[in-house]
mmCIF file of C-alpha atoms in Angstrom:
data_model
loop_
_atom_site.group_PDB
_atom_site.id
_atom_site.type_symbol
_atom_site.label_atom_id
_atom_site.label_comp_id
_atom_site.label_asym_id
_atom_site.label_seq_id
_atom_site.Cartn_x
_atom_site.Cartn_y
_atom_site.Cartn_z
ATOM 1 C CA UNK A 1 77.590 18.954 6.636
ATOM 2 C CA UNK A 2 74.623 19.846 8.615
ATOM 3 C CA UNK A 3 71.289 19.391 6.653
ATOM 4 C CA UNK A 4 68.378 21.763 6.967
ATOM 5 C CA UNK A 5 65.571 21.153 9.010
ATOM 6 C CA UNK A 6 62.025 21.354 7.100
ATOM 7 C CA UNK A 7 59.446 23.443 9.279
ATOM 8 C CA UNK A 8 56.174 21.242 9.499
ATOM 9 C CA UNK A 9 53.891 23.816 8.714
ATOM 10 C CA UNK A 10 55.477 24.118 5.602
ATOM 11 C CA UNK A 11 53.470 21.575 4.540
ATOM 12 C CA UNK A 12 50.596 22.962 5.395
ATOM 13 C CA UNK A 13 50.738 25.650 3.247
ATOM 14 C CA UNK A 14 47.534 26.705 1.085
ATOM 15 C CA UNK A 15 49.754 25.853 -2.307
ATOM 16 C CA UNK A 16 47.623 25.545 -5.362
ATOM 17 C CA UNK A 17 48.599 21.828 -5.226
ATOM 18 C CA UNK A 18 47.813 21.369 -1.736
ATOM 19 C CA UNK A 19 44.124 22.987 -2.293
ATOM 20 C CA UNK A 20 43.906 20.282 -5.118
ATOM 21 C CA UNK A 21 45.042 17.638 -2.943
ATOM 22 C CA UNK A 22 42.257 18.742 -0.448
ATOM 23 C CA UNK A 23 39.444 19.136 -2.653
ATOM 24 C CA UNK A 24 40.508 15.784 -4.271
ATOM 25 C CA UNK A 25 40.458 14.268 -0.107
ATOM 26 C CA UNK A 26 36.708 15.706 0.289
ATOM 27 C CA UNK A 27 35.691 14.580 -2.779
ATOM 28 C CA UNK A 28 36.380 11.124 -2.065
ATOM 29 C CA UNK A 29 34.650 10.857 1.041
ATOM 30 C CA UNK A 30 32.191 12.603 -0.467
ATOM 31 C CA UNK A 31 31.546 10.190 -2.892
ATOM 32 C CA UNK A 32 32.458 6.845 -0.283
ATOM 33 C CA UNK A 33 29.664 8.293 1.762
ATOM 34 C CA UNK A 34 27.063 8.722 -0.656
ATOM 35 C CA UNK A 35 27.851 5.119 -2.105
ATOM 36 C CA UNK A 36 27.428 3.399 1.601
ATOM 37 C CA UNK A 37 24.106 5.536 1.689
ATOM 38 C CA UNK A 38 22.756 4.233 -1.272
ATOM 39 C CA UNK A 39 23.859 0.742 -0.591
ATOM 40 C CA UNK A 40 22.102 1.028 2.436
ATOM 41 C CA UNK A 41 18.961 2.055 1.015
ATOM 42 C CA UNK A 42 18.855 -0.102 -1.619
ATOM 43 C CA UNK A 43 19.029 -3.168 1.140
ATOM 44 C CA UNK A 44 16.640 -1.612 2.866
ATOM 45 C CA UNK A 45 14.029 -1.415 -0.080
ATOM 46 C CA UNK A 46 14.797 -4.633 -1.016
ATOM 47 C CA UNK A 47 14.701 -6.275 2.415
ATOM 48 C CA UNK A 48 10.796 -4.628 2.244
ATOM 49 C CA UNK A 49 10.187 -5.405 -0.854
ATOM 50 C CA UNK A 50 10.649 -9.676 0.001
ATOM 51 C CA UNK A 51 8.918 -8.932 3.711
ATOM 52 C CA UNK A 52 5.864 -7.478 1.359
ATOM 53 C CA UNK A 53 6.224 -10.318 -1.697
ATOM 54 C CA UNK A 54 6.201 -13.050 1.610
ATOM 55 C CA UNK A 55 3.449 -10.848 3.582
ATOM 56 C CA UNK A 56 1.044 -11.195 0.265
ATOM 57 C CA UNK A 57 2.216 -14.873 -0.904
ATOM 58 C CA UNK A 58 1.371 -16.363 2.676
ATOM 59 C CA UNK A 59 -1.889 -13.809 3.068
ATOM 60 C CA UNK A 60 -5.121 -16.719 4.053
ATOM 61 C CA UNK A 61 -8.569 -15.254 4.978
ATOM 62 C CA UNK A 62 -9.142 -16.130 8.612
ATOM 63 C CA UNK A 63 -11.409 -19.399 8.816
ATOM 64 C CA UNK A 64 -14.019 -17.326 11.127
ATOM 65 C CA UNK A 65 -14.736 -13.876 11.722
ATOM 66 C CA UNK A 66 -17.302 -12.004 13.160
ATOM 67 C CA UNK A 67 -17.527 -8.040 12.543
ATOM 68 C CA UNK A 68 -19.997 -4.935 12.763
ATOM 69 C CA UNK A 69 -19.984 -4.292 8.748
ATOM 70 C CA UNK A 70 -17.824 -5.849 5.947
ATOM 71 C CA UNK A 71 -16.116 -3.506 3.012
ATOM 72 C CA UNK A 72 -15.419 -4.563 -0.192
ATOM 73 C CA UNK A 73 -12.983 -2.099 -2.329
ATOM 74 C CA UNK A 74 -14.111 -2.714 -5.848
ATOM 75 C CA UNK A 75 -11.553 -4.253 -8.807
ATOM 76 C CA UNK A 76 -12.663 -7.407 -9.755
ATOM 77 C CA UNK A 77 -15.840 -9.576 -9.632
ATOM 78 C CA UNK A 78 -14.169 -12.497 -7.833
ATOM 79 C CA UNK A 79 -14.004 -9.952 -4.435
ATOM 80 C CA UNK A 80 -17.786 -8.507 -4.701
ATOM 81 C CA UNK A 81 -18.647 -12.329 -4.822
ATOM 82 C CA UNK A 82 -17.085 -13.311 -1.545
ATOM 83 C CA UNK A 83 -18.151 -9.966 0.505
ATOM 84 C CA UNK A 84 -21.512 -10.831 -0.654
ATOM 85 C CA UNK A 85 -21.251 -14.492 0.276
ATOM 86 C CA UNK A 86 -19.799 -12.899 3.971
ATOM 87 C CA UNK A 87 -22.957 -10.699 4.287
ATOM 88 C CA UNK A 88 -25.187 -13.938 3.420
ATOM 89 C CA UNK A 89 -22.956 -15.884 6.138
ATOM 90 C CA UNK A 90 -23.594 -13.425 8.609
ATOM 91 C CA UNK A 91 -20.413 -12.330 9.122
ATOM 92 C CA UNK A 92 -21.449 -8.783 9.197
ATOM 93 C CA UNK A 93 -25.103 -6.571 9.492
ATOM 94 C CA UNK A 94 -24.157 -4.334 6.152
ATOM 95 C CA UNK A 95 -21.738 -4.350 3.670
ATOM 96 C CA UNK A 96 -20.469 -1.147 1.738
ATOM 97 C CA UNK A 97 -19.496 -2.206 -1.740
ATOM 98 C CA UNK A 98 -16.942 0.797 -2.302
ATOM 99 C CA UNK A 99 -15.873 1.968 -5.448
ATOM 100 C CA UNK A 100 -18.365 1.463 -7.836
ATOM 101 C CA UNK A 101 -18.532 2.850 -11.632
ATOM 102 C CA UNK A 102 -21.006 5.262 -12.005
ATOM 103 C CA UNK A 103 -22.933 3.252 -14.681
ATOM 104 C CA UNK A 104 -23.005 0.254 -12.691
ATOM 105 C CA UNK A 105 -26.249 -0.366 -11.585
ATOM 106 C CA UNK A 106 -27.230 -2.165 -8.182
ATOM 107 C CA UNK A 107 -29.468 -4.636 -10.317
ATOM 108 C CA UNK A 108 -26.724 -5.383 -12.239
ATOM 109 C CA UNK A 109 -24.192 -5.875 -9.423
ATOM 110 C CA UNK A 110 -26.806 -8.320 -7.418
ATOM 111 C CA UNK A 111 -27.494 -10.530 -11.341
ATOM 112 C CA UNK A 112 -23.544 -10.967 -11.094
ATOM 113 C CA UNK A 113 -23.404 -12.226 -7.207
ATOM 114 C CA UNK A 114 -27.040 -14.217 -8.390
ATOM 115 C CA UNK A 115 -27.796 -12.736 -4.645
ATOM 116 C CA UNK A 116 -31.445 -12.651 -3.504
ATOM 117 C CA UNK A 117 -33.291 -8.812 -3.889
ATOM 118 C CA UNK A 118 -33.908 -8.888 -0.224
ATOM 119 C CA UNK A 119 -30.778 -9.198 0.373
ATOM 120 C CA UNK A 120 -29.767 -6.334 -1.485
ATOM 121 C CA UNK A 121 -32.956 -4.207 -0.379
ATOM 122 C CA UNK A 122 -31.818 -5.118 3.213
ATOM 123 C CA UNK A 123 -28.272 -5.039 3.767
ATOM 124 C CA UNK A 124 -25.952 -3.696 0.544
ATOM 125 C CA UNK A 125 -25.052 -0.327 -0.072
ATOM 126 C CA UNK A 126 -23.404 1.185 -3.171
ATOM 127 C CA UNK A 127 -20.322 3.502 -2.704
ATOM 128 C CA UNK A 128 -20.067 5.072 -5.800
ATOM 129 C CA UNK A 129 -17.901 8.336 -5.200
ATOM 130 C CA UNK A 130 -14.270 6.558 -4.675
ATOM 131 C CA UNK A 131 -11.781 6.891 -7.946
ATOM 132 C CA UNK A 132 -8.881 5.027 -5.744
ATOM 133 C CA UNK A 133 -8.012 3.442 -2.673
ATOM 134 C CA UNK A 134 -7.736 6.639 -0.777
ATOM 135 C CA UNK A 135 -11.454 7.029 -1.890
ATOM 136 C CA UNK A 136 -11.925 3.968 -0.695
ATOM 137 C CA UNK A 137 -10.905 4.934 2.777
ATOM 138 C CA UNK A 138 -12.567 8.110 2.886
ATOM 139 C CA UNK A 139 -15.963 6.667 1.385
ATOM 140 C CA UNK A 140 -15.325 3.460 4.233
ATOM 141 C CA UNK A 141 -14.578 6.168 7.024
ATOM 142 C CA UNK A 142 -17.988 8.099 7.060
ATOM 143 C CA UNK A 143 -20.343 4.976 6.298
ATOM 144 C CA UNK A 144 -18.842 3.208 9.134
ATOM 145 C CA UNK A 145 -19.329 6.430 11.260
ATOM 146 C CA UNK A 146 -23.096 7.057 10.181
ATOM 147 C CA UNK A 147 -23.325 2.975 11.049
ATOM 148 C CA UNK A 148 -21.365 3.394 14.509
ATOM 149 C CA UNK A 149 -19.591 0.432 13.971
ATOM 150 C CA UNK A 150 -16.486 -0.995 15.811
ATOM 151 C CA UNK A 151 -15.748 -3.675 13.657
ATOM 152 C CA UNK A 152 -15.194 -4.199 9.758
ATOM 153 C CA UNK A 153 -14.049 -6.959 7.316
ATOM 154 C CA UNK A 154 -12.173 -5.645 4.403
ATOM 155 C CA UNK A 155 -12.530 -7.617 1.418
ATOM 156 C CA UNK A 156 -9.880 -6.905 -1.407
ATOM 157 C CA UNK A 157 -6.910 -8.833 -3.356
ATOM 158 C CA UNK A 158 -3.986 -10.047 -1.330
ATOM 159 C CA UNK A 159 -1.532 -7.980 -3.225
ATOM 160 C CA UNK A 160 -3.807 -4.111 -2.796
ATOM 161 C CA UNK A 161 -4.351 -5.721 1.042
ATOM 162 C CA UNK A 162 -1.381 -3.378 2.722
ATOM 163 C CA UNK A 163 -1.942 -0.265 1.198
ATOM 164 C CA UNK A 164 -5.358 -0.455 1.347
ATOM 165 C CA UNK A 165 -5.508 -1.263 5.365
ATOM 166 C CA UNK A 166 -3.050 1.476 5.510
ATOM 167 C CA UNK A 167 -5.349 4.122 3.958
ATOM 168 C CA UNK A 168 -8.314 2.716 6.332
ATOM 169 C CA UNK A 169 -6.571 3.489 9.371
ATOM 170 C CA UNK A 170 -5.438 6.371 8.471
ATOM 171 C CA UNK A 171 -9.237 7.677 7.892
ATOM 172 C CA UNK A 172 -10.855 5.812 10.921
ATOM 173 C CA UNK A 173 -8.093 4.680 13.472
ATOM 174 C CA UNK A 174 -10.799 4.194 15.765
ATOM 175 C CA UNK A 175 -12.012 0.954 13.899
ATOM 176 C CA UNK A 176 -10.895 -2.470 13.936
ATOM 177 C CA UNK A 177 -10.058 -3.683 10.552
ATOM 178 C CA UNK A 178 -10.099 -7.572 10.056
ATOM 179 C CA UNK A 179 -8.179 -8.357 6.683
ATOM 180 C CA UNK A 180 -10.009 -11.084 4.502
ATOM 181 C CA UNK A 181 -8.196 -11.125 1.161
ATOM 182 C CA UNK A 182 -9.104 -12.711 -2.328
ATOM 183 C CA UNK A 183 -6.682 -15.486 -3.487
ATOM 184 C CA UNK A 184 -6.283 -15.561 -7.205
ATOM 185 C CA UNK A 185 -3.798 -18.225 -7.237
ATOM 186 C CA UNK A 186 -1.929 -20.046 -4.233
ATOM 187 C CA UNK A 187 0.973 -17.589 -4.272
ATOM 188 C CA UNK A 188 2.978 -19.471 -1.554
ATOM 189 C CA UNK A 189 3.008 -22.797 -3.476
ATOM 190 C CA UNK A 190 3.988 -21.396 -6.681
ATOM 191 C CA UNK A 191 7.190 -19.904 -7.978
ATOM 192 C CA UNK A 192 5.256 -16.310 -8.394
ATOM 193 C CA UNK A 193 8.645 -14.702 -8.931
ATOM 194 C CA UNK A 194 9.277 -16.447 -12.054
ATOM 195 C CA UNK A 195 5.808 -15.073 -13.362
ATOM 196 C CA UNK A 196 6.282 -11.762 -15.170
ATOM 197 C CA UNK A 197 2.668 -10.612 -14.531
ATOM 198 C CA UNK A 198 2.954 -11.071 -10.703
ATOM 199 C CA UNK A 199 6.248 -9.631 -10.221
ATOM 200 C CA UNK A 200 5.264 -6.609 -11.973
ATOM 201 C CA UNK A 201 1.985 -6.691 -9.400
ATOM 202 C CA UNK A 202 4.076 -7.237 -6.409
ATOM 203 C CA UNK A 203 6.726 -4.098 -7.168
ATOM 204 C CA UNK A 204 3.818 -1.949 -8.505
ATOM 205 C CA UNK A 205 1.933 -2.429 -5.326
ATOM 206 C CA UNK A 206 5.143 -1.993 -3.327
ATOM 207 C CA UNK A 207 6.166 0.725 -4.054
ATOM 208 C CA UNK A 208 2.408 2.511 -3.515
ATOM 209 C CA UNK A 209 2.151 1.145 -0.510
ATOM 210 C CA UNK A 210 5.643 2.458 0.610
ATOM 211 C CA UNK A 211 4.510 5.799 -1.144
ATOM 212 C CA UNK A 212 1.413 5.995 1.211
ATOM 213 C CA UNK A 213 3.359 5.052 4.238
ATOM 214 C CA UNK A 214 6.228 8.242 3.295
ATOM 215 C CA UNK A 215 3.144 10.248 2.400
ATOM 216 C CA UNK A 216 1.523 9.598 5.882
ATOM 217 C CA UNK A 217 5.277 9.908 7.710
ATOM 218 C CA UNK A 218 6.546 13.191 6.272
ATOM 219 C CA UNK A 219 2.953 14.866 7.115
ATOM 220 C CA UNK A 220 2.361 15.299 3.243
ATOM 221 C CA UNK A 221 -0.523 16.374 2.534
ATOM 222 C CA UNK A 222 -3.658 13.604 0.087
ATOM 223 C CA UNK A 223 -6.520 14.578 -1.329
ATOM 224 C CA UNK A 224 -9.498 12.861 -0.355
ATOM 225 C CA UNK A 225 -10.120 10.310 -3.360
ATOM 226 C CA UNK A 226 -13.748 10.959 -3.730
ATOM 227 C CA UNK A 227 -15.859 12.210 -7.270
ATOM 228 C CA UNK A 228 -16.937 15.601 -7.225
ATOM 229 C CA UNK A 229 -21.239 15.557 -7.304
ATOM 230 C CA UNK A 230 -23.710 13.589 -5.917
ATOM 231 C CA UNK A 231 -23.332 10.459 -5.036
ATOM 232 C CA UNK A 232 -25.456 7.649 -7.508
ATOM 233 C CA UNK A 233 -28.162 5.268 -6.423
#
């Protein structure tokens, strides 16, 4: 007895159960595709995130330097000490002390260094219109263009020291930025990652540093960081 033959398109037929099957087909690559995607991001932030955590733990200040100005990007008294120790060592003619509180006065900023009122008279001014680091760069980029200098040393913490050359080339790519970072603690000799307090540092300042650079990459647009008003004296 001769058997039938099955036409092959009749398996192709748009059947409920064959739409299913479909769907079902998609949906699965769907799904493989956005789970390779996401593994592949998350590798990549992770892979950045130990390049930063490495980048900040080995960070040294260079053992000599010589620049037009020096910057120092307020947040702690331990940085304003060693830009004004710079200045004294004649590393650079000026330095812009960027960031300052309103009700911070320069007497009281030159007590803290125990710096000479010459000194101050002669060579420190107070930047007192920054609220963040973007201020910081915007407030850095037009004293360093009234000064016409080439060169500057940026003073600031190890762990704000990416973002915060990012945001200084972005305002004045013209300049030469020479990196001199504050050590709290020998990051590279200790086990940082099993210290709460600087793990939560490191990812914090990760992920605004990443935030600048997708800011800066997609063309988004940034305010400019600065106080509304005069500036203070």
């Amino acid at each position: 007895m001769a058997m039938s033959r099955t036409d092959p398109d009749d398996d192709l037929t748009p059947t409920p159960r064959n739409r299913w099957f479909s769907r079902k087909g998609r949906l699965r690559r769907f799904v493989r595709a956005t789970i390779l995607i996401c593994m592949v991001i998350a590798g990549a932030v992770f892979g950045g995130f130990l390049w930063f955590a490495d980048s900040v733990a080995s960070m040294r200040p260079p053992s000599a330097t010589k620049a037009d100005g020096i910057i120092v990007l307020t947040g702690g008294y331990l940085r304003i000490d060693q830009a004004v120790g710079l200045l004294r060592d004649g590393v650079g003619k000026r330095l812009l002390i960027s960031g300052v509180n309103p009700s911070t006065t320069r007497a009281q900023i030159r007590k803290m260094t125990q710096s000479s009122a010459d000194l101050f008279a002669c060579c420190v001014d107070m930047g007192y219109q920054a609220v963040d680091t973007i201020g910081n760069a915007s407030e850095a980029a037009k004293w360093i263009k009234d000064r016409g200098y080439a060169s500057v040393v940026v003073v600031t913490n190890n762990y704000h020291m990416h973002r915060s050359l990012h945001e200084l080339r972005s305002s004045s790519p013209e300049t030469q930025f020479i990196a001199y970072p504050v050590i709290n603690s020998d990051l590279a000799r200790t086990n940082w990652f099993a210290n709460p307090d600087v793990v939560r540092t490191m990812i914090s300042e990760y992920i605004k540093f990443v935030a600048a650079a997708t800011r800066d990459l997609t063309g988004l647009g940034k305010g400019n960081g600065l106080r509304s008003g005069p500036q203070s004296n």
